[in-house]
mmCIF file of C-alpha atoms in Angstrom:
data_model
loop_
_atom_site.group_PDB
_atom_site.id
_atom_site.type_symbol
_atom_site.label_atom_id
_atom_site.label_comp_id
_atom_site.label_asym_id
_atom_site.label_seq_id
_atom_site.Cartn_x
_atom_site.Cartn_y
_atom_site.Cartn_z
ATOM 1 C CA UNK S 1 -25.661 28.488 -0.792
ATOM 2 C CA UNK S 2 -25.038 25.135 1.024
ATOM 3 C CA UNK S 3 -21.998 23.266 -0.275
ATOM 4 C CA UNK S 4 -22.440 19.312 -1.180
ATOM 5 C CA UNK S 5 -20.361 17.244 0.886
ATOM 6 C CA UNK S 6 -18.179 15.874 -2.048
ATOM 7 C CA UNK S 7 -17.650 19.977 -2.902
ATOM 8 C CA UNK S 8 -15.845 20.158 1.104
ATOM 9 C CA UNK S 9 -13.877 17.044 0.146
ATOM 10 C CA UNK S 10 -12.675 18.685 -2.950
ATOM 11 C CA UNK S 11 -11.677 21.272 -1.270
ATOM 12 C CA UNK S 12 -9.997 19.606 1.691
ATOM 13 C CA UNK S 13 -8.002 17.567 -0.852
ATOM 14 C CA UNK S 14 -6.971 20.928 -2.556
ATOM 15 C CA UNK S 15 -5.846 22.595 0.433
ATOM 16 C CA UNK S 16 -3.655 19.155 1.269
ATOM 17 C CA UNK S 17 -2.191 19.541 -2.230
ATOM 18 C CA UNK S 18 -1.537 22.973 -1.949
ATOM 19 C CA UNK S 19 0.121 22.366 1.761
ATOM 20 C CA UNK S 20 2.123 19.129 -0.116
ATOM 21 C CA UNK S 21 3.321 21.530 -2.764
ATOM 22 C CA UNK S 22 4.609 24.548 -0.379
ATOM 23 C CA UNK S 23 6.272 21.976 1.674
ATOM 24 C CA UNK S 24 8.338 20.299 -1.521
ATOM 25 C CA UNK S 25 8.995 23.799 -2.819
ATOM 26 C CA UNK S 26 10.367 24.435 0.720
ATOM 27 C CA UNK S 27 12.375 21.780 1.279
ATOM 28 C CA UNK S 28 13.476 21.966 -2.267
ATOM 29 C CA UNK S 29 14.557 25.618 -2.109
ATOM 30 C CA UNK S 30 16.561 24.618 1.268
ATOM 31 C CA UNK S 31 18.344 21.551 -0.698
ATOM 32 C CA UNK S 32 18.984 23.812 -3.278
ATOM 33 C CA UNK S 33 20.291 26.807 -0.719
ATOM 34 C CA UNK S 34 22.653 24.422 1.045
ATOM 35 C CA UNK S 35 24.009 23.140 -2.207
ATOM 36 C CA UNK S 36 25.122 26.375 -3.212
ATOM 37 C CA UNK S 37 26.703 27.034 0.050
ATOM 38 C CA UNK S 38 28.910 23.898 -0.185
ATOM 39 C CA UNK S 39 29.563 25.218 -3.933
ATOM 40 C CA UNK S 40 30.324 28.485 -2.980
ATOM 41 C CA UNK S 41 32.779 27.545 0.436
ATOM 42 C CA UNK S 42 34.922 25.216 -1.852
ATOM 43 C CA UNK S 43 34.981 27.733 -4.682
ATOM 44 C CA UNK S 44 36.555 29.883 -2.218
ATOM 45 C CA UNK S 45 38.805 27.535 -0.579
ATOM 46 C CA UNK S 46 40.102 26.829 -4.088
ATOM 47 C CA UNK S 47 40.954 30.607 -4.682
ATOM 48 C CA UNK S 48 42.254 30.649 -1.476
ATOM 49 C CA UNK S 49 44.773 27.976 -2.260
ATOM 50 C CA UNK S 50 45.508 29.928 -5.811
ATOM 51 C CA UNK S 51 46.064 33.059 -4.116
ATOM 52 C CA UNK S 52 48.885 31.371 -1.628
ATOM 53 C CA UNK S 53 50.238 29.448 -4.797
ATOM 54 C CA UNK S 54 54.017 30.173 -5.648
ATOM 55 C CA UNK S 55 52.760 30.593 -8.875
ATOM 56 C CA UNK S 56 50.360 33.163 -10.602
ATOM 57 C CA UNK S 57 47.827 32.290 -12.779
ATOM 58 C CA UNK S 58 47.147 35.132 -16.403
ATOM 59 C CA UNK S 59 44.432 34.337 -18.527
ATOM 60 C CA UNK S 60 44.853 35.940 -21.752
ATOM 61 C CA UNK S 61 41.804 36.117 -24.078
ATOM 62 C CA UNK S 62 41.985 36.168 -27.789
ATOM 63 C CA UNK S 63 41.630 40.097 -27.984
ATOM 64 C CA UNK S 64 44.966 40.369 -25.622
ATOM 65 C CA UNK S 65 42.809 40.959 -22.509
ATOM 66 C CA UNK S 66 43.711 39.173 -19.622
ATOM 67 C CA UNK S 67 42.823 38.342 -15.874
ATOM 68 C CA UNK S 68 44.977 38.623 -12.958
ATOM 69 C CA UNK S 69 45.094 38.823 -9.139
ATOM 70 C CA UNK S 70 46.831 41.855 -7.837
ATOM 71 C CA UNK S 71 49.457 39.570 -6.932
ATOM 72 C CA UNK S 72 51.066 39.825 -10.418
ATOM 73 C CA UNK S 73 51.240 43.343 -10.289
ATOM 74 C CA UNK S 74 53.390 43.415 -7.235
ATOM 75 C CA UNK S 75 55.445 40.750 -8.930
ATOM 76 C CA UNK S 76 56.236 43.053 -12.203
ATOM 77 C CA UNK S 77 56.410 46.204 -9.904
ATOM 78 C CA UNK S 78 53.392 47.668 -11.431
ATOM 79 C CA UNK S 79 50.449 50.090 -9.806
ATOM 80 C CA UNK S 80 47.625 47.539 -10.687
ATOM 81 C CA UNK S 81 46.912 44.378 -12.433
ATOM 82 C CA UNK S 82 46.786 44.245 -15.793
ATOM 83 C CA UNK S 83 43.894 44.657 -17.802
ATOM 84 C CA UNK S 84 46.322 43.542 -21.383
ATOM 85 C CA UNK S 85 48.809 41.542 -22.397
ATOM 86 C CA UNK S 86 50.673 44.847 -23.431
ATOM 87 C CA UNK S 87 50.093 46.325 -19.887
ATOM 88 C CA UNK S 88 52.910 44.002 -18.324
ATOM 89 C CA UNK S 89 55.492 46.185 -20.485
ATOM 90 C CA UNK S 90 57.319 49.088 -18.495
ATOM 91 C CA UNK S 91 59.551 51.835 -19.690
ATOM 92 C CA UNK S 92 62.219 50.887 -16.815
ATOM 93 C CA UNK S 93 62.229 54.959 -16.144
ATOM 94 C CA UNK S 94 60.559 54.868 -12.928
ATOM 95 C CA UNK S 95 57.518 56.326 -14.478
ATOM 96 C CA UNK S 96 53.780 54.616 -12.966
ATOM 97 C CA UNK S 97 55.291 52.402 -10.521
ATOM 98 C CA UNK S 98 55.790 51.908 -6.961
ATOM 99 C CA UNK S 99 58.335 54.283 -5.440
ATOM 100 C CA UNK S 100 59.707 55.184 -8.845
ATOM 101 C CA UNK S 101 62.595 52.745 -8.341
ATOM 102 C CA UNK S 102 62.782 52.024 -12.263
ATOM 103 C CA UNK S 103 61.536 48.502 -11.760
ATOM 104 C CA UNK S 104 58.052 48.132 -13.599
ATOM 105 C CA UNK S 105 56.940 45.853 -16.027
ATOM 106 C CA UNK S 106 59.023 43.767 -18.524
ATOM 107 C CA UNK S 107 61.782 45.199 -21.519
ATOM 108 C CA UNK S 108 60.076 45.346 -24.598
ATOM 109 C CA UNK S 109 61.797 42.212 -26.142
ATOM 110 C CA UNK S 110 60.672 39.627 -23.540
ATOM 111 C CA UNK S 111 56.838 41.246 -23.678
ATOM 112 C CA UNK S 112 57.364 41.177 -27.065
ATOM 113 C CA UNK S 113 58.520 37.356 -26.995
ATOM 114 C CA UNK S 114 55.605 36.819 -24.691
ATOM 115 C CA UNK S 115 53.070 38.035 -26.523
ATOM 116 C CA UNK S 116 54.095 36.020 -29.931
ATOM 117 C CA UNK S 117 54.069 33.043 -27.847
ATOM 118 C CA UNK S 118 50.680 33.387 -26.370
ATOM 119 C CA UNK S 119 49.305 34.535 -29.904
ATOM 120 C CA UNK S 120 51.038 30.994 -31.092
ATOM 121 C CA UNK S 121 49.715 28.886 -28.259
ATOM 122 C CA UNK S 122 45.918 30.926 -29.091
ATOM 123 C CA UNK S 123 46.265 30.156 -33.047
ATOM 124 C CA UNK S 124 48.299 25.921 -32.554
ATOM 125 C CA UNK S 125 47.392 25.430 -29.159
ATOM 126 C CA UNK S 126 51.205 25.410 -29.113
ATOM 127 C CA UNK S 127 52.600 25.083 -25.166
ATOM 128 C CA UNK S 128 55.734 27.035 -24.527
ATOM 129 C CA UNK S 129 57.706 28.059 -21.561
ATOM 130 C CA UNK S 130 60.264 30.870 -21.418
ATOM 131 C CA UNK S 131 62.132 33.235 -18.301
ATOM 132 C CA UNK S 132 61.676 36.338 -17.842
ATOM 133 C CA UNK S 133 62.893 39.344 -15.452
ATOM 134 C CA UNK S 134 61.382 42.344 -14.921
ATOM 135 C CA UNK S 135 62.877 45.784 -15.352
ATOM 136 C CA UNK S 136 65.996 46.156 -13.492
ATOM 137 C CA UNK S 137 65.202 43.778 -10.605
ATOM 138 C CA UNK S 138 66.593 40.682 -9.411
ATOM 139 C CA UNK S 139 63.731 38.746 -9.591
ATOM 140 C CA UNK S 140 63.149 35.973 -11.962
ATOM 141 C CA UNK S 141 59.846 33.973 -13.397
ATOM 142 C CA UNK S 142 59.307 30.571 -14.444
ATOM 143 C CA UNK S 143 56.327 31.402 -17.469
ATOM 144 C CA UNK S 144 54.412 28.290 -18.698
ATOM 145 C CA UNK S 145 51.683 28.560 -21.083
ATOM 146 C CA UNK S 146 49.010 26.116 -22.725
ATOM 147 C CA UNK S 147 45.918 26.432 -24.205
ATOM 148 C CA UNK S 148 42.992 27.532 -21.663
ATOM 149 C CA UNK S 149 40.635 24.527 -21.149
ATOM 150 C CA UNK S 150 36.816 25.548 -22.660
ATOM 151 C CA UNK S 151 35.654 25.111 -19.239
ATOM 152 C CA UNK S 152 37.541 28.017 -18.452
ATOM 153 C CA UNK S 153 37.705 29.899 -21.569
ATOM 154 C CA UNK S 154 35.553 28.243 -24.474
ATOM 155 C CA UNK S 155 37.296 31.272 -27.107
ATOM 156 C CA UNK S 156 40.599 29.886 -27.534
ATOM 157 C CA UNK S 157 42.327 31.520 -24.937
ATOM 158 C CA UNK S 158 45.430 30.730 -23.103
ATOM 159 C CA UNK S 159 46.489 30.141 -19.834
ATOM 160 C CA UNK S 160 49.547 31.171 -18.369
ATOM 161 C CA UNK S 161 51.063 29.945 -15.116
ATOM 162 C CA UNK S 162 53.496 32.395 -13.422
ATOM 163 C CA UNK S 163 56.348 30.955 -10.744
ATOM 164 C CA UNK S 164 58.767 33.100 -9.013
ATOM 165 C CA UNK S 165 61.982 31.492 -9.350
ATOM 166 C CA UNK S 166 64.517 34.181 -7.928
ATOM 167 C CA UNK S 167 65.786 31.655 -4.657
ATOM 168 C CA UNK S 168 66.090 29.139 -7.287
ATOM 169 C CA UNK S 169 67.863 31.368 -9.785
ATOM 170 C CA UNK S 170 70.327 32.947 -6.288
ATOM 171 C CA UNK S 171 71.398 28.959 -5.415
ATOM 172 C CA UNK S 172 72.267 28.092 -8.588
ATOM 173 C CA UNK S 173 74.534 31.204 -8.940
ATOM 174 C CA UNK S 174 76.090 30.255 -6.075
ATOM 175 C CA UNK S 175 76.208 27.043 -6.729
ATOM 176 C CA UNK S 176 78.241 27.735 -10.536
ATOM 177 C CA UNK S 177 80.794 30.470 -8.211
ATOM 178 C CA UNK S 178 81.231 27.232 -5.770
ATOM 179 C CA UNK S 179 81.938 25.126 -8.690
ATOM 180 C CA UNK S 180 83.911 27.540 -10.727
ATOM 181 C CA UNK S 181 85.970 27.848 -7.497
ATOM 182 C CA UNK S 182 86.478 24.450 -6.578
ATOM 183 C CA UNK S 183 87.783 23.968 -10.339
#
């Protein structure tokens, strides 16, 4: 069988569109590649700057889960993160922390406080801020909490910023004792 010469044109021009097409997909795939590479080193710049924040991020989902860097468990004196809302609360006996020094998670009433403010902020979209000090330690926390934006959370779920505010909480003290004895 002897081909026509318009049938080797055809098939010149379909092996040049075939060759056109790998070469877009190609250089489409490597646009595509180092787009997600830019995406993915500023994603994790950005947690790196969260994770050397002075203050924590919790999200807490509508069905009292929540998400949190190991960092707030160290904070509260607790073995891991949290996986619930309720999992911040401690007995103060020593029991499932570090060291058993009697410092883990939060009294009852200020989890308890907590809670009914995140479940207010979930239902109003409500923004509160409170204190709160963990189980016989001398640290304090800064809590502010709003509404969780739907780009990060589109069920109604609130976010919670954490700040250690112990050196804060020591200079004023000393600062009211200076006072007091100046008086």
């Amino acid at each position: 069988m002897i081909l026509s010469q318009y049938s080797w044109v055809l098939i010149g021009l379909l092996l040049a569109a075939w060759t056109l097409a790998a070469g877009w997909a190609i250089l489409s795939a490597r646009a595509r590649e180092q787009s997600a590479e830019t995406s993915l080193r500023y994603a994790r710049r950005l947690s790196k700057m969260v994770d050397e924040s002075p203050a924590i991020p919790l999200l807490v989902r509508t069905d009292g889960r929540v998400e949190a860097p190991q960092k707030l468990a160290s904070w509260f004196g607790l073995d891991a993160a949290p996986q619930f809302l309720s999992e911040l609360g401690g007995d103060g006996s020593g029991g499932g922390n570090r060291g058993g020094t009697g410092t883990s998670g939060l009294p009852e009433d200020q989890l308890a406080a907590l809670s009914a403010a995140v479940r207010r902020t979930q239902k109003t979209a409500m923004a509160f801020q409170m204190n709160l000090r963990p189980h016989g330690s001398k640290r304090s926390f800064s809590v502010k909490g709003h509404l969780a934006d739907a780009q990060i959370s589109p069920a109604g779920a609130a976010l919670i910023w954490i700040t250690d505010t112990s050196e804060s909480e020591e200079e004023l003290t000393e600062l009211r004792k200076q006072a007091v004895k100046a008086r």
